[in-house]
PDB file of C-alpha atoms (C1' of nucleotides) in Angstrom:
ATOM      1  CA  MET O   1       0.107   0.238   0.061  1.00  0.00           C
ATOM      2  CA  LYS O   2       1.588   3.734  -0.926  1.00  0.00           C
ATOM      3  CA  PRO O   3       2.295   5.238   2.299  1.00  0.00           C
ATOM      4  CA  ASP O   4       0.327   8.526   1.441  1.00  0.00           C
ATOM      5  CA  ALA O   5      -2.739   6.944   1.110  1.00  0.00           C
ATOM      6  CA  LEU O   6      -3.191   7.265   4.707  1.00  0.00           C
ATOM      7  CA  ARG O   7      -3.153  11.533   4.314  1.00  0.00           C
ATOM      8  CA  GLY O   8      -6.469  12.395   6.520  1.00  0.00           C
ATOM      9  CA  HIS O   9      -7.254   9.304   8.050  1.00  0.00           C
ATOM     10  CA  LEU O  10      -4.593   8.514  10.290  1.00  0.00           C
ATOM     11  CA  ASP O  11      -6.476  10.344  13.148  1.00  0.00           C
ATOM     12  CA  ALA O  12      -8.956   7.536  12.571  1.00  0.00           C
ATOM     13  CA  LEU O  13      -6.759   4.926  13.061  1.00  0.00           C
ATOM     14  CA  LEU O  14      -5.321   6.211  16.013  1.00  0.00           C
ATOM     15  CA  LEU O  15      -8.583   6.747  17.748  1.00  0.00           C
ATOM     16  CA  ALA O  16     -10.225   3.849  16.561  1.00  0.00           C
ATOM     17  CA  THR O  17      -7.092   2.179  18.236  1.00  0.00           C
ATOM     18  CA  LEU O  18      -7.591   3.663  21.423  1.00  0.00           C
ATOM     19  CA  ASP O  19     -11.267   2.885  21.679  1.00  0.00           C
ATOM     20  CA  GLY O  20     -12.013   0.906  25.005  1.00  0.00           C
ATOM     21  CA  ARG O  21      -8.460   0.584  25.815  1.00  0.00           C
ATOM     22  CA  GLN O  22      -5.104   2.631  27.025  1.00  0.00           C
ATOM     23  CA  LEU O  23      -2.068   1.963  24.972  1.00  0.00           C
ATOM     24  CA  HIS O  24       1.002   3.655  24.791  1.00  0.00           C
ATOM     25  CA  GLY O  25       2.733   5.119  21.693  1.00  0.00           C
ATOM     26  CA  TYR O  26       4.706   2.103  20.848  1.00  0.00           C
ATOM     27  CA  ALA O  27       1.860  -0.445  21.717  1.00  0.00           C
ATOM     28  CA  ILE O  28      -0.392   1.548  19.456  1.00  0.00           C
ATOM     29  CA  ILE O  29       2.080   1.128  16.658  1.00  0.00           C
ATOM     30  CA  GLU O  30       2.292  -2.800  17.345  1.00  0.00           C
ATOM     31  CA  ALA O  31      -1.303  -2.900  17.730  1.00  0.00           C
ATOM     32  CA  LEU O  32      -1.811  -1.173  14.188  1.00  0.00           C
ATOM     33  CA  GLN O  33       0.506  -3.813  12.794  1.00  0.00           C
ATOM     34  CA  GLN O  34      -1.314  -6.425  13.807  1.00  0.00           C
ATOM     35  CA  GLY O  35      -4.766  -5.173  13.608  1.00  0.00           C
ATOM     36  CA  SER O  36      -4.020  -4.726   9.960  1.00  0.00           C
ATOM     37  CA  GLY O  37      -2.201  -8.119   9.279  1.00  0.00           C
ATOM     38  CA  GLY O  38       0.782  -6.355   8.364  1.00  0.00           C
ATOM     39  CA  ALA O  39      -0.508  -4.002   6.240  1.00  0.00           C
ATOM     40  CA  LEU O  40       0.168  -0.938   8.502  1.00  0.00           C
ATOM     41  CA  ASP O  41       4.045  -0.250   9.694  1.00  0.00           C
ATOM     42  CA  LEU O  42       3.624   3.213  10.739  1.00  0.00           C
ATOM     43  CA  PRO O  43       6.986   5.064  11.733  1.00  0.00           C
ATOM     44  CA  THR O  44       7.596   6.481  15.043  1.00  0.00           C
ATOM     45  CA  GLY O  45       7.543   9.802  13.220  1.00  0.00           C
ATOM     46  CA  THR O  46       4.327   9.605  12.009  1.00  0.00           C
ATOM     47  CA  VAL O  47       2.425   8.001  15.268  1.00  0.00           C
ATOM     48  CA  TYR O  48       4.187  10.164  18.113  1.00  0.00           C
ATOM     49  CA  PRO O  49       3.275  13.653  16.409  1.00  0.00           C
ATOM     50  CA  ALA O  50      -0.259  12.647  15.571  1.00  0.00           C
ATOM     51  CA  LEU O  51      -0.607  11.706  19.107  1.00  0.00           C
ATOM     52  CA  ARG O  52       0.469  14.747  20.424  1.00  0.00           C
ATOM     53  CA  ARG O  53      -2.008  16.803  17.734  1.00  0.00           C
ATOM     54  CA  LEU O  54      -4.637  14.751  19.262  1.00  0.00           C
ATOM     55  CA  GLU O  55      -3.636  15.302  22.543  1.00  0.00           C
ATOM     56  CA  ARG O  56      -3.623  19.229  21.939  1.00  0.00           C
ATOM     57  CA  ALA O  57      -6.986  18.996  20.285  1.00  0.00           C
ATOM     58  CA  GLY O  58      -8.226  17.205  23.757  1.00  0.00           C
ATOM     59  CA  HIS O  59      -9.054  14.073  21.665  1.00  0.00           C
ATOM     60  CA  VAL O  60      -6.849  11.756  23.851  1.00  0.00           C
ATOM     61  CA  THR O  61      -5.018  12.405  27.269  1.00  0.00           C
ATOM     62  CA  SER O  62      -2.032  10.569  28.269  1.00  0.00           C
ATOM     63  CA  ASP O  63      -0.157   9.783  31.911  1.00  0.00           C
ATOM     64  CA  TRP O  64       3.795   8.882  32.261  1.00  0.00           C
ATOM     65  CA  SER O  65       4.439   5.384  33.588  1.00  0.00           C
ATOM     66  CA  THR O  66       7.470   3.479  34.436  1.00  0.00           C
ATOM     67  CA  VAL O  67       7.262  -0.051  33.521  1.00  0.00           C
ATOM     68  CA  GLY O  68      10.595  -1.995  33.607  1.00  0.00           C
ATOM     69  CA  GLY O  69      12.939   0.915  34.053  1.00  0.00           C
ATOM     70  CA  ARG O  70      11.019   2.376  30.789  1.00  0.00           C
ATOM     71  CA  LYS O  71       8.999   5.356  30.500  1.00  0.00           C
ATOM     72  CA  ARG O  72       5.919   4.946  28.934  1.00  0.00           C
ATOM     73  CA  ARG O  73       3.355   7.664  27.996  1.00  0.00           C
ATOM     74  CA  THR O  74       0.283   5.997  28.186  1.00  0.00           C
ATOM     75  CA  TYR O  75      -2.740   7.811  26.179  1.00  0.00           C
ATOM     76  CA  ARG O  76      -6.497   6.994  26.242  1.00  0.00           C
ATOM     77  CA  LEU O  77      -9.598   8.465  24.599  1.00  0.00           C
ATOM     78  CA  THR O  78     -11.435  11.538  26.214  1.00  0.00           C
ATOM     79  CA  GLN O  79     -15.381  12.055  25.995  1.00  0.00           C
ATOM     80  CA  ALA O  80     -14.481  14.412  22.755  1.00  0.00           C
ATOM     81  CA  GLY O  81     -12.062  11.727  21.533  1.00  0.00           C
ATOM     82  CA  GLN O  82     -14.845   9.223  21.639  1.00  0.00           C
ATOM     83  CA  ARG O  83     -17.135  11.789  19.695  1.00  0.00           C
ATOM     84  CA  ALA O  84     -14.523  12.216  17.517  1.00  0.00           C
ATOM     85  CA  LEU O  85     -14.005   8.752  16.815  1.00  0.00           C
ATOM     86  CA  GLN O  86     -17.746   8.439  16.037  1.00  0.00           C
ATOM     87  CA  ALA O  87     -17.477  10.982  13.962  1.00  0.00           C
ATOM     88  CA  GLU O  88     -14.503  10.036  11.730  1.00  0.00           C
ATOM     89  CA  ARG O  89     -16.191   6.826  11.650  1.00  0.00           C
ATOM     90  CA  SER O  90     -19.138   7.973   9.520  1.00  0.00           C
ATOM     91  CA  ALA O  91     -17.077  10.199   7.915  1.00  0.00           C
ATOM     92  CA  TRP O  92     -14.664   7.399   6.759  1.00  0.00           C
ATOM     93  CA  ARG O  93     -18.073   5.433   5.654  1.00  0.00           C
ATOM     94  CA  GLU O  94     -19.555   8.474   3.929  1.00  0.00           C
ATOM     95  CA  PHE O  95     -16.262   8.853   1.880  1.00  0.00           C
ATOM     96  CA  THR O  96     -15.532   5.495   0.774  1.00  0.00           C
ATOM     97  CA  THR O  97     -19.349   5.185  -0.233  1.00  0.00           C
ATOM     98  CA  VAL O  98     -18.594   8.251  -2.499  1.00  0.00           C
ATOM     99  CA  ILE O  99     -15.606   7.064  -3.823  1.00  0.00           C
ATOM    100  CA  ASP O 100     -16.935   3.705  -4.430  1.00  0.00           C
ATOM    101  CA  GLY O 101     -19.676   5.381  -6.220  1.00  0.00           C
ATOM    102  CA  VAL O 102     -17.560   6.760  -8.597  1.00  0.00           C
ATOM    103  CA  LEU O 103     -14.634   3.928  -9.154  1.00  0.00           C
ATOM    104  CA  GLY O 104     -17.835   1.450  -9.655  1.00  0.00           C
ATOM    105  CA  GLY O 105     -20.587   3.745 -11.388  1.00  0.00           C
ATOM    106  CA  GLY O 106     -18.844   7.002 -12.178  1.00  0.00           C
ATOM    107  CA  GLY O 107     -17.449   5.519 -15.799  1.00  0.00           C
ATOM    108  CA  LYS O 108     -19.387   4.227 -18.341  1.00  0.00           C
ATOM    109  CA  TRP O 109     -21.851   2.147 -16.363  1.00  0.00           C
ATOM    110  CA  ALA O 110     -24.009   5.272 -15.218  1.00  0.00           C
ATOM    111  CA  GLN O 111     -27.168   4.741 -16.550  1.00  0.00           C
ATOM    112  CA  THR O 112     -28.540   7.593 -14.714  1.00  0.00           C
TER     113      THR O 112
ATOM    114  CA  MET N   1     -16.303  15.860   3.715  1.00  0.00           C
ATOM    115  CA  LYS N   2     -13.057  17.189   4.640  1.00  0.00           C
ATOM    116  CA  PRO N   3     -10.934  18.144   1.471  1.00  0.00           C
ATOM    117  CA  ASP N   4      -7.672  16.667   1.922  1.00  0.00           C
ATOM    118  CA  ALA N   5      -9.331  13.240   2.375  1.00  0.00           C
ATOM    119  CA  LEU N   6      -8.776  12.746  -1.063  1.00  0.00           C
ATOM    120  CA  ARG N   7      -5.000  12.873  -0.868  1.00  0.00           C
ATOM    121  CA  GLY N   8      -3.851  10.168  -2.844  1.00  0.00           C
ATOM    122  CA  HIS N   9      -6.927   8.921  -4.508  1.00  0.00           C
ATOM    123  CA  LEU N  10      -7.660  11.948  -6.957  1.00  0.00           C
ATOM    124  CA  ASP N  11      -5.705   9.797  -9.862  1.00  0.00           C
ATOM    125  CA  ALA N  12      -7.931   7.270  -9.164  1.00  0.00           C
ATOM    126  CA  LEU N  13     -11.053   9.255  -9.434  1.00  0.00           C
ATOM    127  CA  LEU N  14     -10.026  11.274 -12.431  1.00  0.00           C
ATOM    128  CA  LEU N  15      -8.985   7.705 -14.453  1.00  0.00           C
ATOM    129  CA  ALA N  16     -12.306   6.008 -13.308  1.00  0.00           C
ATOM    130  CA  THR N  17     -14.139   9.277 -14.718  1.00  0.00           C
ATOM    131  CA  LEU N  18     -12.578   8.916 -17.957  1.00  0.00           C
ATOM    132  CA  ASP N  19     -13.011   5.443 -18.319  1.00  0.00           C
ATOM    133  CA  GLY N  20     -15.051   4.270 -21.559  1.00  0.00           C
ATOM    134  CA  ARG N  21     -15.765   8.122 -22.450  1.00  0.00           C
ATOM    135  CA  GLN N  22     -13.470  11.213 -23.068  1.00  0.00           C
ATOM    136  CA  LEU N  23     -14.170  14.449 -21.548  1.00  0.00           C
ATOM    137  CA  HIS N  24     -12.314  17.996 -21.403  1.00  0.00           C
ATOM    138  CA  GLY N  25     -11.248  19.075 -17.753  1.00  0.00           C
ATOM    139  CA  TYR N  26     -14.781  21.199 -17.184  1.00  0.00           C
ATOM    140  CA  ALA N  27     -16.607  18.385 -17.700  1.00  0.00           C
ATOM    141  CA  ILE N  28     -14.402  16.208 -15.879  1.00  0.00           C
ATOM    142  CA  ILE N  29     -15.588  18.175 -12.712  1.00  0.00           C
ATOM    143  CA  GLU N  30     -18.968  18.070 -13.541  1.00  0.00           C
ATOM    144  CA  ALA N  31     -19.152  14.596 -13.973  1.00  0.00           C
ATOM    145  CA  LEU N  32     -17.577  13.849 -10.451  1.00  0.00           C
ATOM    146  CA  GLN N  33     -20.256  16.171  -8.779  1.00  0.00           C
ATOM    147  CA  GLN N  34     -22.672  14.047 -10.664  1.00  0.00           C
ATOM    148  CA  GLY N  35     -21.251  10.751  -9.982  1.00  0.00           C
ATOM    149  CA  SER N  36     -20.974  12.010  -5.928  1.00  0.00           C
ATOM    150  CA  GLY N  37     -24.298  13.122  -5.922  1.00  0.00           C
ATOM    151  CA  GLY N  38     -22.803  16.803  -5.031  1.00  0.00           C
ATOM    152  CA  ALA N  39     -20.179  15.444  -2.538  1.00  0.00           C
ATOM    153  CA  LEU N  40     -17.181  16.143  -4.522  1.00  0.00           C
ATOM    154  CA  ASP N  41     -16.923  19.880  -5.718  1.00  0.00           C
ATOM    155  CA  LEU N  42     -13.175  19.584  -6.654  1.00  0.00           C
ATOM    156  CA  PRO N  43     -11.426  23.278  -7.763  1.00  0.00           C
ATOM    157  CA  THR N  44      -9.705  23.721 -11.049  1.00  0.00           C
ATOM    158  CA  GLY N  45      -6.443  24.187  -9.302  1.00  0.00           C
ATOM    159  CA  THR N  46      -7.002  20.575  -8.356  1.00  0.00           C
ATOM    160  CA  VAL N  47      -8.209  19.167 -11.183  1.00  0.00           C
ATOM    161  CA  TYR N  48      -6.217  20.870 -14.240  1.00  0.00           C
ATOM    162  CA  PRO N  49      -2.966  20.067 -12.884  1.00  0.00           C
ATOM    163  CA  ALA N  50      -3.612  16.608 -11.701  1.00  0.00           C
ATOM    164  CA  LEU N  51      -4.799  15.872 -15.150  1.00  0.00           C
ATOM    165  CA  ARG N  52      -1.103  17.488 -16.332  1.00  0.00           C
ATOM    166  CA  ARG N  53       0.690  15.377 -14.260  1.00  0.00           C
ATOM    167  CA  LEU N  54      -1.314  12.130 -15.523  1.00  0.00           C
ATOM    168  CA  GLU N  55      -0.236  13.224 -19.157  1.00  0.00           C
ATOM    169  CA  ARG N  56       2.768  13.591 -18.055  1.00  0.00           C
ATOM    170  CA  ALA N  57       2.898   9.667 -16.627  1.00  0.00           C
ATOM    171  CA  GLY N  58       1.369   8.445 -19.832  1.00  0.00           C
ATOM    172  CA  HIS N  59      -1.811   7.451 -18.359  1.00  0.00           C
ATOM    173  CA  VAL N  60      -3.758  10.030 -20.481  1.00  0.00           C
ATOM    174  CA  THR N  61      -3.270  11.937 -23.941  1.00  0.00           C
ATOM    175  CA  SER N  62      -5.295  14.903 -24.844  1.00  0.00           C
ATOM    176  CA  ASP N  63      -5.811  16.729 -27.953  1.00  0.00           C
ATOM    177  CA  TRP N  64      -7.586  20.577 -28.347  1.00  0.00           C
ATOM    178  CA  SER N  65     -10.814  21.186 -30.124  1.00  0.00           C
ATOM    179  CA  THR N  66     -12.816  24.172 -30.487  1.00  0.00           C
ATOM    180  CA  VAL N  67     -16.573  24.211 -30.040  1.00  0.00           C
ATOM    181  CA  GLY N  68     -18.533  27.379 -29.774  1.00  0.00           C
ATOM    182  CA  GLY N  69     -15.653  29.773 -29.754  1.00  0.00           C
ATOM    183  CA  ARG N  70     -14.305  28.171 -27.020  1.00  0.00           C
ATOM    184  CA  LYS N  71     -11.170  25.731 -26.806  1.00  0.00           C
ATOM    185  CA  ARG N  72     -11.490  22.209 -24.958  1.00  0.00           C
ATOM    186  CA  ARG N  73      -8.979  20.039 -23.933  1.00  0.00           C
ATOM    187  CA  THR N  74     -10.128  16.504 -24.331  1.00  0.00           C
ATOM    188  CA  TYR N  75      -8.588  13.774 -22.408  1.00  0.00           C
ATOM    189  CA  ARG N  76      -8.717  10.122 -22.652  1.00  0.00           C
ATOM    190  CA  LEU N  77      -7.068   6.862 -21.167  1.00  0.00           C
ATOM    191  CA  THR N  78      -4.093   5.409 -22.987  1.00  0.00           C
ATOM    192  CA  GLN N  79      -3.518   1.788 -22.415  1.00  0.00           C
ATOM    193  CA  ALA N  80      -1.427   2.423 -19.430  1.00  0.00           C
ATOM    194  CA  GLY N  81      -4.110   4.818 -18.180  1.00  0.00           C
ATOM    195  CA  GLN N  82      -6.257   1.823 -18.387  1.00  0.00           C
ATOM    196  CA  ARG N  83      -4.059  -0.529 -16.214  1.00  0.00           C
ATOM    197  CA  ALA N  84      -3.248   1.987 -13.950  1.00  0.00           C
ATOM    198  CA  LEU N  85      -6.921   2.476 -13.166  1.00  0.00           C
ATOM    199  CA  GLN N  86      -6.944  -1.587 -12.492  1.00  0.00           C
ATOM    200  CA  ALA N  87      -4.174  -1.287 -10.251  1.00  0.00           C
ATOM    201  CA  GLU N  88      -5.843   1.983  -8.399  1.00  0.00           C
ATOM    202  CA  ARG N  89      -9.090  -0.081  -8.117  1.00  0.00           C
ATOM    203  CA  SER N  90      -7.383  -2.681  -6.608  1.00  0.00           C
ATOM    204  CA  ALA N  91      -5.166  -0.654  -4.308  1.00  0.00           C
ATOM    205  CA  TRP N  92      -8.511   1.322  -3.505  1.00  0.00           C
ATOM    206  CA  ARG N  93     -10.310  -2.199  -2.490  1.00  0.00           C
ATOM    207  CA  GLU N  94      -7.067  -3.420  -0.384  1.00  0.00           C
ATOM    208  CA  PHE N  95      -7.105   0.342   1.604  1.00  0.00           C
ATOM    209  CA  THR N  96     -10.438   0.071   2.423  1.00  0.00           C
ATOM    210  CA  THR N  97     -10.204  -3.548   3.529  1.00  0.00           C
ATOM    211  CA  VAL N  98      -7.413  -2.478   5.765  1.00  0.00           C
ATOM    212  CA  ILE N  99      -9.066   0.696   7.178  1.00  0.00           C
ATOM    213  CA  ASP N 100     -12.225  -0.806   7.654  1.00  0.00           C
ATOM    214  CA  GLY N 101     -10.591  -3.663   9.573  1.00  0.00           C
ATOM    215  CA  VAL N 102      -9.030  -1.383  11.795  1.00  0.00           C
ATOM    216  CA  LEU N 103     -11.811   1.166  12.295  1.00  0.00           C
ATOM    217  CA  GLY N 104     -14.280  -1.987  12.842  1.00  0.00           C
ATOM    218  CA  GLY N 105     -12.190  -4.429  14.937  1.00  0.00           C
ATOM    219  CA  GLY N 106      -9.151  -3.008  15.489  1.00  0.00           C
ATOM    220  CA  GLY N 107     -10.364  -1.723  19.390  1.00  0.00           C
ATOM    221  CA  LYS N 108     -11.865  -3.485  21.930  1.00  0.00           C
ATOM    222  CA  TRP N 109     -14.073  -5.772  19.751  1.00  0.00           C
ATOM    223  CA  ALA N 110     -10.548  -7.371  18.700  1.00  0.00           C
ATOM    224  CA  GLN N 111     -11.166 -11.043  19.893  1.00  0.00           C
ATOM    225  CA  THR N 112      -8.320 -12.948  18.111  1.00  0.00           C
TER     226      THR N 112
ATOM    227  C1'  DC S   1     -23.114  48.721 -25.909  1.00  0.00           C
ATOM    228  C1'  DG S   2     -21.822  47.293 -21.642  1.00  0.00           C
ATOM    229  C1'  DT S   3     -22.161  44.007 -17.299  1.00  0.00           C
ATOM    230  C1'  DT S   4     -22.873  40.147 -15.841  1.00  0.00           C
ATOM    231  C1'  DC S   5     -23.074  34.923 -16.100  1.00  0.00           C
ATOM    232  C1'  DA S   6     -21.342  30.291 -17.619  1.00  0.00           C
ATOM    233  C1'  DT S   7     -17.870  28.044 -19.736  1.00  0.00           C
ATOM    234  C1'  DA S   8     -12.977  26.857 -20.322  1.00  0.00           C
ATOM    235  C1'  DA S   9      -8.465  26.218 -18.942  1.00  0.00           C
ATOM    236  C1'  DG S  10      -4.690  27.506 -16.786  1.00  0.00           C
ATOM    237  C1'  DT S  11      -0.688  29.462 -12.966  1.00  0.00           C
ATOM    238  C1'  DA S  12       1.378  31.076  -8.380  1.00  0.00           C
ATOM    239  C1'  DG S  13       1.995  29.990  -3.791  1.00  0.00           C
ATOM    240  C1'  DC S  14       0.479  28.406   0.794  1.00  0.00           C
ATOM    241  C1'  DT S  15      -0.690  24.789   4.105  1.00  0.00           C
ATOM    242  C1'  DG S  16      -0.107  20.985   6.430  1.00  0.00           C
ATOM    243  C1'  DC S  17       0.245  15.828   6.916  1.00  0.00           C
ATOM    244  C1'  DC S  18       3.407  12.368   6.935  1.00  0.00           C
ATOM    245  C1'  DC S  19       7.855  10.297   5.828  1.00  0.00           C
ATOM    246  C1'  DT S  20      12.917  10.064   6.313  1.00  0.00           C
ATOM    247  C1'  DA S  21      16.606  10.179   9.155  1.00  0.00           C
ATOM    248  C1'  DC S  22      18.571  11.150  13.615  1.00  0.00           C
ATOM    249  C1'  DA S  23      18.907  11.499  18.747  1.00  0.00           C
ATOM    250  C1'  DT S  24      18.232   9.512  23.140  1.00  0.00           C
ATOM    251  C1'  DA S  25      18.134   6.255  27.060  1.00  0.00           C
ATOM    252  C1'  DT S  26      16.703   1.461  29.697  1.00  0.00           C
ATOM    253  C1'  DA S  27      16.835  -3.538  29.461  1.00  0.00           C
ATOM    254  C1'  DG S  28      18.857  -8.076  28.467  1.00  0.00           C
ATOM    255  C1'  DC S  29      21.538 -11.097  26.010  1.00  0.00           C
ATOM    256  C1'  DG S  30      25.886 -12.693  24.645  1.00  0.00           C
TER     257       DG S  30
ATOM    258  C1'  DC D   1      30.935  -4.345  25.548  1.00  0.00           C
ATOM    259  C1'  DG D   2      27.865  -4.699  21.462  1.00  0.00           C
ATOM    260  C1'  DC D   3      23.671  -5.717  19.581  1.00  0.00           C
ATOM    261  C1'  DT D   4      18.763  -5.991  19.840  1.00  0.00           C
ATOM    262  C1'  DA D   5      13.975  -4.849  21.439  1.00  0.00           C
ATOM    263  C1'  DT D   6      11.633  -1.290  23.729  1.00  0.00           C
ATOM    264  C1'  DA D   7      10.255   3.049  24.073  1.00  0.00           C
ATOM    265  C1'  DT D   8      10.120   8.574  22.869  1.00  0.00           C
ATOM    266  C1'  DG D   9      10.915  11.875  20.821  1.00  0.00           C
ATOM    267  C1'  DT D  10      12.579  15.793  16.823  1.00  0.00           C
ATOM    268  C1'  DA D  11      14.172  18.005  12.565  1.00  0.00           C
ATOM    269  C1'  DG D  12      13.696  18.919   7.481  1.00  0.00           C
ATOM    270  C1'  DG D  13      11.660  18.067   3.317  1.00  0.00           C
ATOM    271  C1'  DG D  14       8.228  16.521  -0.088  1.00  0.00           C
ATOM    272  C1'  DC D  15       4.568  16.999  -2.823  1.00  0.00           C
ATOM    273  C1'  DA D  16      -0.207  17.122  -3.282  1.00  0.00           C
ATOM    274  C1'  DG D  17      -4.101  19.403  -3.236  1.00  0.00           C
ATOM    275  C1'  DC D  18      -6.119  24.030  -1.707  1.00  0.00           C
ATOM    276  C1'  DT D  19      -7.260  29.184  -2.098  1.00  0.00           C
ATOM    277  C1'  DA D  20      -6.932  32.887  -5.236  1.00  0.00           C
ATOM    278  C1'  DC D  21      -5.906  34.816  -9.325  1.00  0.00           C
ATOM    279  C1'  DT D  22      -5.706  35.505 -14.730  1.00  0.00           C
ATOM    280  C1'  DT D  23      -6.985  35.021 -19.076  1.00  0.00           C
ATOM    281  C1'  DA D  24     -10.782  34.123 -22.821  1.00  0.00           C
ATOM    282  C1'  DT D  25     -14.957  33.911 -25.066  1.00  0.00           C
ATOM    283  C1'  DG D  26     -20.583  33.539 -26.086  1.00  0.00           C
ATOM    284  C1'  DA D  27     -24.808  34.664 -24.288  1.00  0.00           C
ATOM    285  C1'  DA D  28     -27.999  36.963 -21.979  1.00  0.00           C
ATOM    286  C1'  DC D  29     -29.871  41.237 -20.090  1.00  0.00           C
ATOM    287  C1'  DG D  30     -30.609  45.987 -19.639  1.00  0.00           C
TER     288       DG D  30
END
DNA sequence: CGTTCATAAGTAGCTGCCCTACATATAGCG
DNA sequence: CGCTATATGTAGGGCAGCTACTTATGAACG
C-alpha cells in the first residue's frame, strides 16, 4: 500500500486503536500492525507527532508511567475523542461510499 | 467531507471518470460532481494540474478542439492509463479493507 | 453597448500531513 | 562491550491538493 494513502485518515486509525483500551505509543504501532495484518507499519515519526496533535486537540490524554525501567506515555480517549471517533467513522463511511460510487459507477456504467 | 481526505485517491477518481469516454477538464469536474451526488466539488486548481500530471505520466492523452468558440482540451485514457486504473481500483479495495478492519475490529472487539 | 454569468483552462503560492533520518535512553543477552 | 528490543521524541523535506487569481469567449440582460 502506498504510504501517503493514509493522508487524512491517520487520526481515525489512532482513535479507533485507543477505543476501549489505553495504550502507549509503541504499543499503538504494534496494535495497528497486527490489527491490519501487517499492512500498516507506521514509523514513530508519524505516530508520535500525531498523538501529540490529538492531545492538543483534546481527543486523547496521556499519563506517564515507568514499566521495567522504561518510561511510557499511556494514551486514552477523552469524551471528546469518543465523539471524534464516531465522527471519523461516519466520515469514513461517507468517504468510501462516494469513492466507491465513482470508481464503480462513475464511468461508462453510469445509467442515470 | 474534509477536502484532504482525497490525498492519494484523486488519480483514481480522474482515471475512473475517463473510463470508457473522453471528456475535457471542465466536464470531468461536473461529472465528478454528479457522479458523487454533489459530494465532490473539486476546484480547477486541483483538477487541471492533476490532469497534466497524469498526462506526463502517460496515463492520459489530450487533444485540443474548439466548440462554440471555446477551446477544449479533451482527455482520454491510454492503455497504460487503463492498467493504472485497474491498479488503482485494487489498491482502493485493499486500502478500504485495511482501514475498515482497524476502524471496525481494531478496538475492544478484537477477539483474536 | 456594457455588465454579468456560464463556460473553459491555467498558474503561483501556501499549508500541512506524513515520511525519512536522526537522537536519546534503558534492559537483556551473549 | 556490542547488539537487539523497547520506548519516545525532533528536525527537515516533499509533494499533493487548496486558495486565489488570471485570461478568454459566448450568451443574456438592460
